[in-house]
GROMACS .gro file of C-alpha atoms in nm:
model
  337
    1UNK     CA    1   7.400  31.628  -3.721
    2UNK     CA    2   7.052  31.777  -3.676
    3UNK     CA    3   7.058  31.593  -3.350
    4UNK     CA    4   7.410  31.652  -3.188
    5UNK     CA    5   7.361  32.042  -3.224
    6UNK     CA    6   7.036  32.006  -3.063
    7UNK     CA    7   7.198  31.773  -2.779
    8UNK     CA    8   7.454  32.074  -2.762
    9UNK     CA    9   7.222  32.369  -2.764
   10UNK     CA   10   7.046  32.188  -2.452
   11UNK     CA   11   7.366  32.134  -2.256
   12UNK     CA   12   7.452  32.479  -2.317
   13UNK     CA   13   7.101  32.543  -2.213
   14UNK     CA   14   7.100  32.382  -1.915
   15UNK     CA   15   7.465  32.522  -1.801
   16UNK     CA   16   7.326  32.905  -1.890
   17UNK     CA   17   7.004  32.803  -1.654
   18UNK     CA   18   7.216  32.683  -1.373
   19UNK     CA   19   7.439  32.984  -1.422
   20UNK     CA   20   7.169  33.213  -1.361
   21UNK     CA   21   7.044  32.970  -1.059
   22UNK     CA   22   7.346  33.006  -0.913
   23UNK     CA   23   7.359  33.392  -0.977
   24UNK     CA   24   7.033  33.436  -0.807
   25UNK     CA   25   7.120  33.251  -0.509
   26UNK     CA   26   7.437  33.447  -0.498
   27UNK     CA   27   7.231  33.709  -0.487
   28UNK     CA   28   6.959  33.579  -0.222
   29UNK     CA   29   7.249  33.508  -0.014
   30UNK     CA   30   7.465  33.864  -0.015
   31UNK     CA   31   7.107  34.037   0.054
   32UNK     CA   32   7.039  33.813   0.389
   33UNK     CA   33   7.448  33.917   0.452
   34UNK     CA   34   7.330  34.244   0.410
   35UNK     CA   35   7.044  34.277   0.597
   36UNK     CA   36   7.245  34.070   0.905
   37UNK     CA   37   7.500  34.296   0.857
   38UNK     CA   38   7.277  34.595   0.907
   39UNK     CA   39   7.143  34.443   1.217
   40UNK     CA   40   7.021  34.592   1.350
   41UNK     CA   41   6.704  34.821   1.147
   42UNK     CA   42   6.436  34.856   1.395
   43UNK     CA   43   6.360  34.820   1.767
   44UNK     CA   44   6.489  34.512   1.950
   45UNK     CA   45   6.246  34.361   2.250
   46UNK     CA   46   6.479  34.360   2.569
   47UNK     CA   47   6.248  34.106   2.772
   48UNK     CA   48   6.306  34.098   3.138
   49UNK     CA   49   6.132  33.874   3.368
   50UNK     CA   50   6.082  34.086   3.696
   51UNK     CA   51   5.890  34.374   3.765
   52UNK     CA   52   6.008  34.700   3.732
   53UNK     CA   53   6.228  34.890   3.978
   54UNK     CA   54   6.379  34.536   4.018
   55UNK     CA   55   6.740  34.416   3.996
   56UNK     CA   56   6.738  34.291   3.668
   57UNK     CA   57   6.519  34.589   3.541
   58UNK     CA   58   6.769  34.852   3.677
   59UNK     CA   59   6.994  34.662   3.432
   60UNK     CA   60   6.818  34.670   3.157
   61UNK     CA   61   6.736  34.950   3.134
   62UNK     CA   62   7.070  35.112   3.163
   63UNK     CA   63   7.194  34.845   2.900
   64UNK     CA   64   6.906  34.965   2.673
   65UNK     CA   65   7.004  35.294   2.700
   66UNK     CA   66   7.354  35.270   2.596
   67UNK     CA   67   7.301  35.014   2.308
   68UNK     CA   68   7.013  35.248   2.201
   69UNK     CA   69   7.253  35.544   2.190
   70UNK     CA   70   7.519  35.302   1.985
   71UNK     CA   71   7.263  35.234   1.759
   72UNK     CA   72   7.156  35.595   1.671
   73UNK     CA   73   6.922  35.622   1.907
   74UNK     CA   74   6.711  35.319   1.719
   75UNK     CA   75   6.550  35.228   2.038
   76UNK     CA   76   6.559  34.919   2.253
   77UNK     CA   77   6.198  34.847   2.448
   78UNK     CA   78   6.268  34.685   2.776
   79UNK     CA   79   5.957  34.470   2.814
   80UNK     CA   80   5.893  34.396   3.184
   81UNK     CA   81   5.752  33.981   3.196
   82UNK     CA   82   5.723  33.893   3.558
   83UNK     CA   83   5.584  33.589   3.693
   84UNK     CA   84   5.711  33.217   3.841
   85UNK     CA   85   6.030  33.359   3.912
   86UNK     CA   86   6.106  33.486   3.576
   87UNK     CA   87   6.001  33.167   3.413
   88UNK     CA   88   5.727  33.310   3.241
   89UNK     CA   89   5.951  33.523   2.997
   90UNK     CA   90   6.207  33.251   2.954
   91UNK     CA   91   5.941  33.044   2.820
   92UNK     CA   92   5.903  33.288   2.569
   93UNK     CA   93   6.186  33.438   2.488
   94UNK     CA   94   6.280  33.054   2.400
   95UNK     CA   95   6.012  33.016   2.149
   96UNK     CA   96   6.090  33.387   1.981
   97UNK     CA   97   6.157  33.419   1.672
   98UNK     CA   98   6.565  33.393   1.617
   99UNK     CA   99   6.614  33.708   1.441
  100UNK     CA  100   6.790  33.912   1.707
  101UNK     CA  101   6.490  34.167   1.792
  102UNK     CA  102   6.373  33.907   2.070
  103UNK     CA  103   6.653  33.875   2.345
  104UNK     CA  104   6.627  33.862   2.725
  105UNK     CA  105   6.863  33.948   3.053
  106UNK     CA  106   6.871  33.643   3.204
  107UNK     CA  107   6.932  33.577   3.559
  108UNK     CA  108   7.084  33.285   3.750
  109UNK     CA  109   6.769  33.114   3.846
  110UNK     CA  110   6.624  33.149   3.496
  111UNK     CA  111   6.956  33.016   3.345
  112UNK     CA  112   7.131  32.786   3.617
  113UNK     CA  113   6.911  32.713   3.910
  114UNK     CA  114   6.552  32.632   3.720
  115UNK     CA  115   6.699  32.280   3.519
  116UNK     CA  116   6.754  32.136   3.877
  117UNK     CA  117   6.461  32.283   4.065
  118UNK     CA  118   6.169  32.168   3.820
  119UNK     CA  119   6.107  31.904   3.755
  120UNK     CA  120   5.933  31.976   3.434
  121UNK     CA  121   6.058  32.348   3.264
  122UNK     CA  122   5.883  32.505   2.951
  123UNK     CA  123   6.216  32.537   2.801
  124UNK     CA  124   6.611  32.416   2.832
  125UNK     CA  125   6.838  32.667   2.883
  126UNK     CA  126   7.129  32.493   2.725
  127UNK     CA  127   6.968  32.386   2.423
  128UNK     CA  128   6.658  32.728   2.344
  129UNK     CA  129   6.923  33.053   2.406
  130UNK     CA  130   7.244  33.166   2.306
  131UNK     CA  131   7.429  33.278   2.570
  132UNK     CA  132   7.558  33.686   2.443
  133UNK     CA  133   7.738  33.855   2.695
  134UNK     CA  134   7.714  33.806   3.096
  135UNK     CA  135   7.686  34.166   3.190
  136UNK     CA  136   7.710  34.194   3.540
  137UNK     CA  137   7.708  34.019   3.906
  138UNK     CA  138   7.590  34.076   4.189
  139UNK     CA  139   7.661  33.974   4.570
  140UNK     CA  140   7.409  33.951   4.844
  141UNK     CA  141   7.367  34.145   5.174
  142UNK     CA  142   7.184  33.975   5.459
  143UNK     CA  143   6.973  34.259   5.568
  144UNK     CA  144   6.752  34.276   5.857
  145UNK     CA  145   6.538  34.543   6.048
  146UNK     CA  146   6.722  34.729   6.321
  147UNK     CA  147   6.403  34.836   6.461
  148UNK     CA  148   6.279  34.470   6.496
  149UNK     CA  149   6.607  34.282   6.513
  150UNK     CA  150   6.882  34.369   6.763
  151UNK     CA  151   7.156  34.200   6.627
  152UNK     CA  152   7.446  34.387   6.494
  153UNK     CA  153   7.646  34.095   6.328
  154UNK     CA  154   7.596  33.805   6.184
  155UNK     CA  155   7.668  33.559   6.543
  156UNK     CA  156   7.412  33.825   6.711
  157UNK     CA  157   7.215  33.732   6.429
  158UNK     CA  158   7.253  33.367   6.454
  159UNK     CA  159   7.190  33.390   6.880
  160UNK     CA  160   6.922  33.613   6.870
  161UNK     CA  161   6.737  33.358   6.613
  162UNK     CA  162   6.826  33.031   6.821
  163UNK     CA  163   6.615  33.248   7.132
  164UNK     CA  164   6.372  33.307   6.868
  165UNK     CA  165   6.323  32.922   6.775
  166UNK     CA  166   6.275  32.999   6.443
  167UNK     CA  167   6.477  33.161   6.109
  168UNK     CA  168   6.205  33.327   5.905
  169UNK     CA  169   6.369  33.467   5.587
  170UNK     CA  170   6.195  33.648   5.313
  171UNK     CA  171   6.271  33.583   4.973
  172UNK     CA  172   6.191  33.708   4.616
  173UNK     CA  173   6.033  33.415   4.500
  174UNK     CA  174   6.103  33.029   4.549
  175UNK     CA  175   6.371  32.890   4.356
  176UNK     CA  176   6.553  33.225   4.331
  177UNK     CA  177   6.898  33.239   4.471
  178UNK     CA  178   6.818  33.432   4.748
  179UNK     CA  179   6.612  33.158   4.817
  180UNK     CA  180   6.860  32.882   4.859
  181UNK     CA  181   7.101  33.123   4.983
  182UNK     CA  182   6.883  33.134   5.274
  183UNK     CA  183   6.923  32.758   5.288
  184UNK     CA  184   7.280  32.812   5.267
  185UNK     CA  185   7.247  32.997   5.568
  186UNK     CA  186   7.072  32.787   5.745
  187UNK     CA  187   7.262  32.479   5.677
  188UNK     CA  188   7.599  32.683   5.801
  189UNK     CA  189   7.436  32.781   6.136
  190UNK     CA  190   7.225  32.482   6.225
  191UNK     CA  191   6.891  32.605   6.233
  192UNK     CA  192   6.592  32.493   5.960
  193UNK     CA  193   6.509  32.786   5.785
  194UNK     CA  194   6.137  32.873   5.724
  195UNK     CA  195   6.150  33.033   5.378
  196UNK     CA  196   5.898  33.296   5.326
  197UNK     CA  197   5.801  33.366   4.913
  198UNK     CA  198   5.733  33.712   4.786
  199UNK     CA  199   5.572  33.841   4.466
  200UNK     CA  200   5.827  34.115   4.450
  201UNK     CA  201   6.106  34.340   4.588
  202UNK     CA  202   5.871  34.572   4.760
  203UNK     CA  203   5.683  34.299   4.889
  204UNK     CA  204   5.954  34.133   5.089
  205UNK     CA  205   6.080  34.469   5.185
  206UNK     CA  206   5.812  34.533   5.317
  207UNK     CA  207   5.823  34.224   5.503
  208UNK     CA  208   6.125  34.321   5.673
  209UNK     CA  209   5.999  34.633   5.769
  210UNK     CA  210   5.682  34.523   5.993
  211UNK     CA  211   5.916  34.259   6.134
  212UNK     CA  212   5.693  33.956   5.969
  213UNK     CA  213   6.037  33.824   5.840
  214UNK     CA  214   6.371  33.830   6.030
  215UNK     CA  215   6.591  33.865   5.764
  216UNK     CA  216   6.643  33.818   5.345
  217UNK     CA  217   6.941  33.796   5.157
  218UNK     CA  218   6.929  34.108   4.893
  219UNK     CA  219   7.133  34.225   4.607
  220UNK     CA  220   7.347  34.530   4.700
  221UNK     CA  221   7.137  34.688   4.417
  222UNK     CA  222   6.819  34.669   4.589
  223UNK     CA  223   6.932  34.682   4.982
  224UNK     CA  224   7.198  34.970   4.940
  225UNK     CA  225   7.030  35.283   4.941
  226UNK     CA  226   6.768  35.133   5.244
  227UNK     CA  227   7.082  35.041   5.410
  228UNK     CA  228   7.257  35.390   5.388
  229UNK     CA  229   6.916  35.551   5.518
  230UNK     CA  230   6.945  35.333   5.808
  231UNK     CA  231   6.637  35.160   5.745
  232UNK     CA  232   6.816  34.866   5.699
  233UNK     CA  233   7.101  34.698   5.858
  234UNK     CA  234   7.324  34.451   5.632
  235UNK     CA  235   7.529  34.225   5.857
  236UNK     CA  236   7.703  34.073   5.602
  237UNK     CA  237   7.787  34.026   5.202
  238UNK     CA  238   7.827  33.706   5.022
  239UNK     CA  239   8.092  33.818   4.776
  240UNK     CA  240   8.463  33.686   4.828
  241UNK     CA  241   8.575  34.076   4.889
  242UNK     CA  242   8.315  34.364   5.048
  243UNK     CA  243   8.089  34.568   4.831
  244UNK     CA  244   8.195  34.859   4.653
  245UNK     CA  245   7.838  35.024   4.769
  246UNK     CA  246   7.885  34.918   5.114
  247UNK     CA  247   8.241  34.875   5.174
  248UNK     CA  248   8.144  34.890   5.558
  249UNK     CA  249   7.992  34.546   5.541
  250UNK     CA  250   8.239  34.283   5.613
  251UNK     CA  251   8.185  33.934   5.412
  252UNK     CA  252   8.074  33.609   5.563
  253UNK     CA  253   8.409  33.443   5.513
  254UNK     CA  254   8.578  33.773   5.747
  255UNK     CA  255   8.280  33.673   6.005
  256UNK     CA  256   8.357  33.277   6.019
  257UNK     CA  257   8.171  33.146   5.746
  258UNK     CA  258   8.374  33.079   5.464
  259UNK     CA  259   8.162  32.858   5.319
  260UNK     CA  260   7.868  33.134   5.245
  261UNK     CA  261   8.012  33.279   4.961
  262UNK     CA  262   7.774  33.285   4.632
  263UNK     CA  263   7.636  33.560   4.372
  264UNK     CA  264   7.421  33.579   4.133
  265UNK     CA  265   7.482  33.775   3.737
  266UNK     CA  266   7.234  33.902   3.474
  267UNK     CA  267   7.322  33.823   3.168
  268UNK     CA  268   7.185  33.881   2.769
  269UNK     CA  269   7.072  33.542   2.552
  270UNK     CA  270   6.876  33.524   2.283
  271UNK     CA  271   6.695  33.232   2.057
  272UNK     CA  272   6.829  32.926   1.998
  273UNK     CA  273   6.943  32.945   1.610
  274UNK     CA  274   7.018  33.314   1.609
  275UNK     CA  275   7.230  33.406   1.309
  276UNK     CA  276   7.592  33.368   1.454
  277UNK     CA  277   7.692  33.743   1.278
  278UNK     CA  278   7.385  33.868   1.470
  279UNK     CA  279   7.539  33.695   1.800
  280UNK     CA  280   7.853  33.891   1.743
  281UNK     CA  281   7.728  34.247   1.683
  282UNK     CA  282   7.498  34.212   1.993
  283UNK     CA  283   7.845  34.042   2.220
  284UNK     CA  284   8.034  34.311   2.054
  285UNK     CA  285   7.814  34.622   2.140
  286UNK     CA  286   7.712  34.475   2.476
  287UNK     CA  287   8.064  34.470   2.630
  288UNK     CA  288   8.100  34.779   2.449
  289UNK     CA  289   7.794  34.912   2.603
  290UNK     CA  290   7.888  34.841   2.979
  291UNK     CA  291   8.220  34.882   3.004
  292UNK     CA  292   8.222  35.240   2.887
  293UNK     CA  293   8.328  35.491   3.176
  294UNK     CA  294   7.977  35.593   3.164
  295UNK     CA  295   7.766  35.272   3.117
  296UNK     CA  296   8.014  35.075   3.374
  297UNK     CA  297   7.975  35.405   3.620
  298UNK     CA  298   7.625  35.402   3.599
  299UNK     CA  299   7.574  35.005   3.689
  300UNK     CA  300   7.865  35.023   3.953
  301UNK     CA  301   7.676  35.347   4.147
  302UNK     CA  302   7.361  35.109   4.102
  303UNK     CA  303   7.573  34.847   4.345
  304UNK     CA  304   7.639  34.596   4.046
  305UNK     CA  305   7.983  34.468   3.935
  306UNK     CA  306   8.044  34.467   3.555
  307UNK     CA  307   8.200  34.174   3.370
  308UNK     CA  308   8.061  34.249   2.984
  309UNK     CA  309   8.218  33.900   2.895
  310UNK     CA  310   8.206  33.686   2.547
  311UNK     CA  311   7.966  33.448   2.493
  312UNK     CA  312   8.227  33.182   2.514
  313UNK     CA  313   8.326  33.294   2.884
  314UNK     CA  314   7.935  33.363   2.925
  315UNK     CA  315   7.828  33.020   2.844
  316UNK     CA  316   8.093  32.873   3.092
  317UNK     CA  317   7.933  33.080   3.400
  318UNK     CA  318   7.630  32.911   3.302
  319UNK     CA  319   7.754  32.595   3.304
  320UNK     CA  320   7.937  32.584   3.597
  321UNK     CA  321   7.644  32.744   3.805
  322UNK     CA  322   7.462  32.488   3.645
  323UNK     CA  323   7.629  32.241   3.859
  324UNK     CA  324   7.721  32.415   4.128
  325UNK     CA  325   7.372  32.548   4.210
  326UNK     CA  326   7.204  32.228   4.103
  327UNK     CA  327   7.412  32.045   4.445
  328UNK     CA  328   7.214  32.323   4.639
  329UNK     CA  329   6.904  32.235   4.461
  330UNK     CA  330   6.975  31.857   4.563
  331UNK     CA  331   7.074  31.888   4.943
  332UNK     CA  332   6.729  32.089   4.994
  333UNK     CA  333   6.512  31.848   4.847
  334UNK     CA  334   6.346  32.125   4.702
  335UNK     CA  335   6.092  32.106   4.385
  336UNK     CA  336   5.939  32.380   4.236
  337UNK     CA  337   5.641  32.169   4.110
   0.00000   0.00000   0.00000
């Protein structure tokens, strides 16, 4: 009898202990869920792999302002980590704590071109990041210095380049869309380009102003001000349609070069294993920020086309562009390392 009671008591004690543990686990899970639901609770760091004044930096700062406003002015810190065509920043963010407080405004070169142009990449865009939202897209302008280059359209530029016996194209870094855009252009006109890589946007524009390079593919956002001021001449746009910022500039397609249609994009990614709830919150708030009347207007005024995609849509864009740019890289035989 005593033994039976002892066994029953032990059984009841075990059940009680298990229940307490379960309740404790539920309490901890509830706390974790509450913290995620309250995200963000402190300033968020938005890493950009390019210097201040560059296209990604412009977009990041406009996005940071709108996100911060939506989060009660909690603060979004734009952290510029330039170097190696954005690879330094991407490597750092890939290894950051996956808690939503370190995210990156990535671009085409870092996330879609680098896997093909580098034999050994210090991060894997597919495995190390979670796409959150593509923010904007940007067409490229083939720009020249009208004081140095007499051409006024693409055909004249081709004729002039042949007469010069060389096509020296400035780029904003090896392995960037503008770099491979120069190869695409050279292939279309039958002239092998000589890319001249610069470290910063300012350096590349300086090369155009000095006449050290004949032309360059620059994003609309970076070229529009100089084109409107008459310092640079835009010969063609790489978009499917003309740019709203420079509507008088015809596309390559309009000038007989339909194969020269390409663009770049900027979008937010987070480290892999960032909780889905945080990714969902970021996606919602980013889309709201860039698609708001003020946010959209500011980004469009800066020369960008607003997209504000979902996470799944952005993932499909990255996958498709990784494949298409991979073919371009393979055709050129370029390897950054």
